[in-house]
Coordinates of C-alpha atoms and ligand atoms in Angstrom, one line a residue:
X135 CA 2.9 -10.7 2.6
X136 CA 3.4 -6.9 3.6
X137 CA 6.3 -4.7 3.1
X138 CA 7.7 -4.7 7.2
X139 CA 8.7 -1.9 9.1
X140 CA 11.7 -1.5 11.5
X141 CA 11.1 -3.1 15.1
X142 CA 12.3 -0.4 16.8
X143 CA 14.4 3.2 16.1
X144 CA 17.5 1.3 16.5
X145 CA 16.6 -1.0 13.6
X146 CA 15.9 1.8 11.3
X147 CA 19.3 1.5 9.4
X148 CA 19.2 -2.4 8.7
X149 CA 15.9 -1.7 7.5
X150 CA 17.2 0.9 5.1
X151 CA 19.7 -1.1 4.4
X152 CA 17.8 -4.1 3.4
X153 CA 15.4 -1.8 1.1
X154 CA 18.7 -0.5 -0.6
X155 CA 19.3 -3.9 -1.4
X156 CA 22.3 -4.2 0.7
X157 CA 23.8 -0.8 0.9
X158 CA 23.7 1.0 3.7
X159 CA 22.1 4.9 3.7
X160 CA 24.6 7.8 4.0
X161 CA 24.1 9.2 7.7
X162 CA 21.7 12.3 5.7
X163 CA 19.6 9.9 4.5
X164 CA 19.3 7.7 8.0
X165 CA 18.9 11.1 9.7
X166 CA 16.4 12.2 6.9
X167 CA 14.3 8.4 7.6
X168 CA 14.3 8.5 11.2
X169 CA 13.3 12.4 11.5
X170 CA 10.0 11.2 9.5
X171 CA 9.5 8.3 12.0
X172 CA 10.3 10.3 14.9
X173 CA 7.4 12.7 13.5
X174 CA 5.1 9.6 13.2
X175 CA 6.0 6.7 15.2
X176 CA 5.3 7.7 19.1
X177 CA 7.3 4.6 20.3
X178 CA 5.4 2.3 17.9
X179 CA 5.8 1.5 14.4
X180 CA 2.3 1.1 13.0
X181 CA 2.3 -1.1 9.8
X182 CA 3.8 -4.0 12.0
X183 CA 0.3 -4.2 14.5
X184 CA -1.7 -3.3 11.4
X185 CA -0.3 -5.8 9.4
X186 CA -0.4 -8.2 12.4
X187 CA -4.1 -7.3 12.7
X188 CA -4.8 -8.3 9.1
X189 CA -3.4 -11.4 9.1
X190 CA -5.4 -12.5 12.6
X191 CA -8.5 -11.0 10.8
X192 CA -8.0 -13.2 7.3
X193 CA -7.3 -15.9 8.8
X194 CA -10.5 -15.8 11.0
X195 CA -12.8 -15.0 7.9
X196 CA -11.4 -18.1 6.1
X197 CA -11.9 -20.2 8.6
X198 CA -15.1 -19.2 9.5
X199 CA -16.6 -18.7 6.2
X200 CA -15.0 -22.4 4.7
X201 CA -15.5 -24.6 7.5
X202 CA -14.4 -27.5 5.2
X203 CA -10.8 -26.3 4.8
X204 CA -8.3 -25.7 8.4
X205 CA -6.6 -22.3 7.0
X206 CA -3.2 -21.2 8.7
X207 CA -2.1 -17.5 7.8
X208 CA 1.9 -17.3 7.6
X209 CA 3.2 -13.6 7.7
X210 CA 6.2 -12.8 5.3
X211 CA 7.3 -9.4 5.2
X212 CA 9.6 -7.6 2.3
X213 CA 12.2 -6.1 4.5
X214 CA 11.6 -6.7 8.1
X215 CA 11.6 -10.1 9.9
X216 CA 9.3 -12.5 9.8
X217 CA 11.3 -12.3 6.0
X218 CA 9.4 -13.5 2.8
X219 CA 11.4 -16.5 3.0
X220 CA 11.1 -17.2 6.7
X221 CA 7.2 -16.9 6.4
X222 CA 7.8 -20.1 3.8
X223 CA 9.9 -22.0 5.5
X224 CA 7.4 -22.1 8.5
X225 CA 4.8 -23.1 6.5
X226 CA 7.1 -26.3 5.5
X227 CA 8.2 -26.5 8.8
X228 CA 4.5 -27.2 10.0
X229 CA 4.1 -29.4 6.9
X230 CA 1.6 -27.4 5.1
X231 CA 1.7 -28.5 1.5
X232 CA -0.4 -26.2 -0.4
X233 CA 0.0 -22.4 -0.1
X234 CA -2.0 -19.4 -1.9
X235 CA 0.1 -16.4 -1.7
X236 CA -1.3 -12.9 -1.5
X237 CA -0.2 -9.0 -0.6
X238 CA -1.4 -6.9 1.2
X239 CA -1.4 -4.2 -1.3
X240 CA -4.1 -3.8 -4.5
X241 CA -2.2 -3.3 -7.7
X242 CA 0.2 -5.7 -9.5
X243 CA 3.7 -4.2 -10.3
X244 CA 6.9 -6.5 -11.2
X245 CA 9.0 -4.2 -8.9
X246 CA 6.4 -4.4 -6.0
X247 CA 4.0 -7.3 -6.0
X248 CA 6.4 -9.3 -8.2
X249 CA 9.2 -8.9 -6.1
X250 CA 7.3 -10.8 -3.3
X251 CA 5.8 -13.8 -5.5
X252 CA 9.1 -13.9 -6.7
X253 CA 10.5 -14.5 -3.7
X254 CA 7.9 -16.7 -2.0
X255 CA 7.8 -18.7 -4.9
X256 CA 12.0 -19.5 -4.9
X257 CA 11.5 -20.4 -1.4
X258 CA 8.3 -22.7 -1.9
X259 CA 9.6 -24.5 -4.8
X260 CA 13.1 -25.0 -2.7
X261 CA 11.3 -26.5 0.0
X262 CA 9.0 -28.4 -2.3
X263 CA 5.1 -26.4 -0.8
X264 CA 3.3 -26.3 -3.9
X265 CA 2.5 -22.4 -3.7
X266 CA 0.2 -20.3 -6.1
X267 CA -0.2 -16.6 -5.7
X268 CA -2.7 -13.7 -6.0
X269 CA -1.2 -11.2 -7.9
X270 CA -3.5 -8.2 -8.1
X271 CA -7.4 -7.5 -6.5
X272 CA -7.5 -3.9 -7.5
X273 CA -11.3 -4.2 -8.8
X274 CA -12.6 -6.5 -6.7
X275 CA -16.4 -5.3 -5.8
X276 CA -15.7 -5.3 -1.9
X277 CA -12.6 -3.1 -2.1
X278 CA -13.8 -0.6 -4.1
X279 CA -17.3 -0.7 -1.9
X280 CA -14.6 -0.1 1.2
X281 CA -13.1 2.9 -0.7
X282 CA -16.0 4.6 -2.0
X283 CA -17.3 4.7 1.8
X284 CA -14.4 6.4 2.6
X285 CA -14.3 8.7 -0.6
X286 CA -18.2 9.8 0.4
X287 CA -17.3 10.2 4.1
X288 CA -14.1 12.6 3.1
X289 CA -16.1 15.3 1.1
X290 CA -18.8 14.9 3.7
X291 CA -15.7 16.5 5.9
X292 CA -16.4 19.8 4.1
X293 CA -19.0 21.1 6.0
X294 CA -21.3 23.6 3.6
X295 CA -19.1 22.5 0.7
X296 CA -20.7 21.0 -2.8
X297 CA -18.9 18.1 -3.2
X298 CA -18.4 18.7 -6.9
X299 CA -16.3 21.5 -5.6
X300 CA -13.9 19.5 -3.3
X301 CA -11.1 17.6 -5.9
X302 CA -10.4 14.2 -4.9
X303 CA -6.6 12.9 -5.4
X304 CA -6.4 9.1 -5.8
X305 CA -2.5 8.4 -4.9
X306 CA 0.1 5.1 -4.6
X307 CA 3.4 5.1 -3.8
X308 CA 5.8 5.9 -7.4
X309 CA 7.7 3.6 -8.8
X310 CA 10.9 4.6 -11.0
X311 CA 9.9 5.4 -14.8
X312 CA 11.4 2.6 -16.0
X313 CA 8.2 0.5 -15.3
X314 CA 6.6 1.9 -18.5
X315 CA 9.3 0.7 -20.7
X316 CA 8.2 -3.0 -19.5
X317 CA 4.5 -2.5 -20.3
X318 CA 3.7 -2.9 -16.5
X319 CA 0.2 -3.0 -15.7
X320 CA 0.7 -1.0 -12.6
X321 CA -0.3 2.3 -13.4
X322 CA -3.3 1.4 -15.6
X323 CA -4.6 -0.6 -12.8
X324 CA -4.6 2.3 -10.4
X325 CA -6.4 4.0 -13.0
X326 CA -9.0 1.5 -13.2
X327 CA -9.6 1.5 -9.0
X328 CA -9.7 5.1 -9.7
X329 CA -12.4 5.3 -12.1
X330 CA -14.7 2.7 -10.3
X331 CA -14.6 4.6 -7.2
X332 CA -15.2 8.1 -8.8
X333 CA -18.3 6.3 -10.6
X334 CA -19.8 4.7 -7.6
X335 CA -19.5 7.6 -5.3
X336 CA -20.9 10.0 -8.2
X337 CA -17.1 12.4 -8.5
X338 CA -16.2 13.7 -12.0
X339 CA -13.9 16.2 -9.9
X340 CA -10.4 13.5 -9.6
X341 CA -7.4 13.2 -10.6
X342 CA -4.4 10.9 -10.3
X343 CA -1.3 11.7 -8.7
X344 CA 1.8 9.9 -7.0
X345 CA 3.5 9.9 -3.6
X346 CA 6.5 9.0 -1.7
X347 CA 9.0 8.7 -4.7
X348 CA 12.4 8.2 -3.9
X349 CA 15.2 9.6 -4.1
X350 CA 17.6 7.4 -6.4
X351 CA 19.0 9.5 -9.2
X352 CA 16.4 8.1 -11.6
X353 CA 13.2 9.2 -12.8
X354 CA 10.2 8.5 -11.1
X355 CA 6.4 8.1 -12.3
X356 CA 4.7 11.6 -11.9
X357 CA 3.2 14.0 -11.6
X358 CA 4.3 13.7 -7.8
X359 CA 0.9 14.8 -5.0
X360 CA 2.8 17.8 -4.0
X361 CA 3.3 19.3 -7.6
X362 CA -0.6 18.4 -7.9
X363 CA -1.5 20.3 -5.0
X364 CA 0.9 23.3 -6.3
X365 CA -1.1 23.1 -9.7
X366 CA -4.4 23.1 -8.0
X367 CA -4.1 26.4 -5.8
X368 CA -2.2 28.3 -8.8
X369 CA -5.0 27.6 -11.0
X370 CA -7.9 28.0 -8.7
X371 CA -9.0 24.2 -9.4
X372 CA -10.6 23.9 -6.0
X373 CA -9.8 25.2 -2.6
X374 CA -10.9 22.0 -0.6
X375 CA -9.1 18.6 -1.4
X376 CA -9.2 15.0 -0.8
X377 CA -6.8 12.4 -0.7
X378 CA -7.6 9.2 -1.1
X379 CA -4.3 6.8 -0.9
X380 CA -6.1 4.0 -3.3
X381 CA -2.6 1.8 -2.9
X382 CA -2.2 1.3 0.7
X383 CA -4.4 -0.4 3.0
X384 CA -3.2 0.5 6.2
X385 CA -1.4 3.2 8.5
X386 CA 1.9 3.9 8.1
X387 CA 4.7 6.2 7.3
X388 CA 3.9 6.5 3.6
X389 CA 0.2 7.8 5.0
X390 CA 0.9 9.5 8.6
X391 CA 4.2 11.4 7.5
X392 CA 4.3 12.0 4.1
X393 CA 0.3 12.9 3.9
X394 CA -0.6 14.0 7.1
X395 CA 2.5 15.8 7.6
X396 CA 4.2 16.8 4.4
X397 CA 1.2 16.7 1.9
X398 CA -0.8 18.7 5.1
X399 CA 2.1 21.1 5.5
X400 CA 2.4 21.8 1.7
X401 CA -1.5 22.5 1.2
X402 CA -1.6 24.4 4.3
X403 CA 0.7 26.9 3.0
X404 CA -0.9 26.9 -0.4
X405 CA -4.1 27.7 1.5
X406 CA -6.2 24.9 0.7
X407 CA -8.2 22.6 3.0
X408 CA -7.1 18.9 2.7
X409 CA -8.4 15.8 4.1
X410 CA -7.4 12.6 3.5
X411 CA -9.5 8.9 3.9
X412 CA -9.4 6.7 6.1
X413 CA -7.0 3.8 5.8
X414 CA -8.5 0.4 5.3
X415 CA -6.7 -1.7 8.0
X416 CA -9.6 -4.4 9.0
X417 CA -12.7 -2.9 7.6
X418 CA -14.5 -6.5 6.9
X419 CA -15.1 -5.3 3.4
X420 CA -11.3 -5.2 2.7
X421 CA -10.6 -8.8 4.8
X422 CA -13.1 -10.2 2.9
X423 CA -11.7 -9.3 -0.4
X424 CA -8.7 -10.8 0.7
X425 CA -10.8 -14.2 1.7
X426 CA -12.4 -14.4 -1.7
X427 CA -9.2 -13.8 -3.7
X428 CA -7.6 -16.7 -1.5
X429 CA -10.1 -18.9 -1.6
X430 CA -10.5 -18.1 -5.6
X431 CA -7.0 -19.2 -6.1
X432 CA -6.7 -21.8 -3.8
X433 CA -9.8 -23.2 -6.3
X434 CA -7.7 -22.3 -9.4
X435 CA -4.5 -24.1 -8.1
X436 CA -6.4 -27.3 -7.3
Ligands
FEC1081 O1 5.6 2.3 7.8 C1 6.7 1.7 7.4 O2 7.6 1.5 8.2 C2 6.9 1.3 6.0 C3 6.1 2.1 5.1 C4 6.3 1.8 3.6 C5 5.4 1.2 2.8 C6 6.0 1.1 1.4 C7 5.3 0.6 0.4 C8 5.8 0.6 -0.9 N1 7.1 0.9 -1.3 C9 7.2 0.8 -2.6 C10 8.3 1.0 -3.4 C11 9.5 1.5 -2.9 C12 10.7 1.7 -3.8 C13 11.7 2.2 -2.9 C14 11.1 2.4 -1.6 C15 11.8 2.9 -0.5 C16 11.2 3.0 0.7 C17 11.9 3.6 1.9 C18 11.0 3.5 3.0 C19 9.8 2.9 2.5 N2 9.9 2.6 1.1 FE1 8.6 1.7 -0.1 N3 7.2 1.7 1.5 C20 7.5 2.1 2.8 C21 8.6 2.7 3.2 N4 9.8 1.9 -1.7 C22 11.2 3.9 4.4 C23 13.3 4.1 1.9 C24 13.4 5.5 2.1 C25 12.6 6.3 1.2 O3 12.8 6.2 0.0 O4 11.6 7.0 1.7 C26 13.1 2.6 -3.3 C27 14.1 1.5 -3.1 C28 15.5 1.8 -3.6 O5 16.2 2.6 -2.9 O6 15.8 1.3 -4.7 C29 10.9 1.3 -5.2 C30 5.9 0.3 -3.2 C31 5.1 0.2 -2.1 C32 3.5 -0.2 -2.1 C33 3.4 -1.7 -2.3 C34 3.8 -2.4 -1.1 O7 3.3 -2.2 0.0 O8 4.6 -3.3 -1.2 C35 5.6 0.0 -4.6 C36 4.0 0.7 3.1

C-alpha cells in the first residue's frame, strides 16, 4: 500500500478532494497544489512509477528468494486508484486467500499507517481473505544499512568539509499534534531510525525536524525543517546541511518540491549549503526489508 498520486494535472482536485476526506479545496488551495506539481512533475507524476517499481521489485524478491510459496503483489493506494479497497477485492477476485499487508512507508502512526490497515483490513474481512498486516519496519537492519549509505554519501557531498561540521536533518512528513495526546508511537519511532543511523554512520552532529505540515487550522508536530534551517544560520550551528527524509522511501512531491525547492530556496537565502539523500526507491536493501517483513508475517499469521 502507498499513498497515490493524481494520474494526471486534471486529476489534481479529486485527488485533493479525496485526501480532504471528501471536501473539495478552495480554488487557492488547488492553485497552491498544482503550482508545486507544475514545479515538480514535468508531465509525469513520480510516486506512481516509483511505487509501481516497488511493487514489481517485491514481488520478484519473494518469489525468488521462497521458491516454495507463488507470491502475487496487489497494489492499493490511499487516495488515488488502484484504491486500498480495490487492491482487496482483486486479490479475492483471483481467489487468493491469505494476504500480508504492508506500506510502503517505515514508521507506524494510527493516522497514516493505521488508516491503511484499517482500511485493508474492513475490506478483507468483507470479502472473507484472511489478511494480517505489517505495521512498522522502522529498525529493520537492511533499512537502516540503506540509509546510512546515503547519510555517508551526503556529507561526502561537501568537498573539503569535516563531516562533524556538516548537520544532518532527519525529517517525515508532520502529523497534526493531536497524535501525542493518543500515546502514538510515531514520533519516538522516527527517533529510534534516527539514532541508529547517526550511530552507524559515526554523526553526533543531527537533529530531528518535520516537513510538509498542512495547512488545517490545527496544530502540527514541530519544530517544522524550515524553522530548523532558520535556527541553524542565526546561531552559526553549521553552514553545510543535510537532509535526510528518514520517512519516505521514494521520489515525490513531499521530496522534489518541498526539499529540493522550498527547503533549497529557504537555505539558499539563509546562506547555507544543503544537500539532501538519496531517496530509497528499489535499492535491494530497502526491497529486501520489505521481503523479510512479509515473509516474517506471513510466518506469524500461519
Ligand atoms: O507525490 C505525490 O503525489 C504525493 C506525495 C505525498 C506523500 C504523502 C505522504 C504522507 N502524507 C501524510 C499525512 C498527510 C496529512 C495530510 C496530508 C495532505 C497531503 C496533501 C498532499 C499530500 N499530502 Fe500527505 N503525502 C503526499 C501529498 N498528508 C498533496 C494535500 C495538500 C497539502 O497539505 O500539501 C492532511 C490531510 C487533511 O487535510 O486532513 C495528515 C503522511 C505521509 C507519510 C506516510 C505515507 O506515505 O502514507 C503521514 C508521499
Amino acid at each position: 500500500m502507498s499513498y497515490g498520486t493524481p494520474e494526471s494535472i486534471e486529476g489534481i482536485e479529486a485527488y485533493y478532494t479525496h485526501i480532504r476526506r471528501g471536501h473539495s479545496p478552495t480554488p487557492e488551495q488547488l492553485h497552491d497544489l498544482t503550482s508545486r506539481y507544475e514545479a515538480i512533475v514535468g508531465g509525469v507524476f513520480p510516486l506512481r512509477e516509483n511505487t509501481d517499481k516497488q511493487v514489481k521489485a517485491l514481488e520478484a524478491m519473494l518469489n525468488e528468494k521462497h521458491p516454495d510459496t507463488t507470491f502475487v503483489c496487489y497494489q492499493g493506494l490511499k487516495h488515488a486508484s488502484p484504491y486500498i479497497e480495490d487492491g482487496v477485492e482483486s486479490m479475492a477476485r483471483d481467489g487468493i486467500e491469505q494476504a500480508v499487508g504492508v506500506v510502503l512507508a517505515p514508521h507506524y502512526s494510527v493516522m497514516s499507517v493505521g488508516g491503511y490497515v484499517k482500511r485493508a483490513k474492513d475490506k478483507a474481512e468483507a470479502l472473507g481473505v484472511q489478511m494480517s498486516f505489517v505495521r512498522s519496519y522502522h529498525l529493520h537492519p537492511k533499512l537502516i544499512e540503506a540509509l546510512s549509505v546515503r547519510v555517508a554519501e551526503g556529507l561526502g557531498k561537501f568537498e573539503g568539509v569535516d563531516k562533524d561540521r556538516v548537520k544532518v536533518i532527519f525529517t517525515a512528513h508532520s502529523l497534526p499534534e493531536k497524535i501525542l495526546e493518543m500515546n502514538d508511537p510515531y514520533p519516538e519511532q522516527l527517533l529510534e531510525t534516527s539514532k541508529a543511523i547517526a550511530s552507524e554512520v559515526g554523526i553526533t552532529n543531527w537533529q530531528f525536524g518535520w516537513q510538509s505540515a498542512g495547512q488545517t487550522g490545527v496544530p502540527w508536530l514541530g519544530p517544522d525543517i524550515l524553522d530548523v534551517l532558520q535556527t541553524i544560520a542565526e546561531e552559526k550551528q553549521a553552514e553545510q546541511v543535510l537532509i535526510c527524509p528518514i520517512g519516505f522511501v521514494s521520489d515525490h512531491l513531499e521530496i522534489l518540491y518541498d526539499l529540493d525547492i522550498e527547503a533549497q530556496k529557504t537555505a539558499k537565502e539563509l546562506g547555507l549549503q544543503l544537500a539532501r539523500t538519496r531517496s530509497l526507491n528499489t535499492d535491494p536493501l530497502y526491497i529486501e526489508t520489505l521481503g523479510d517483513v512479509v515473509y516474517a508475517e506471513l510466518g506469524n499469521s500461519k
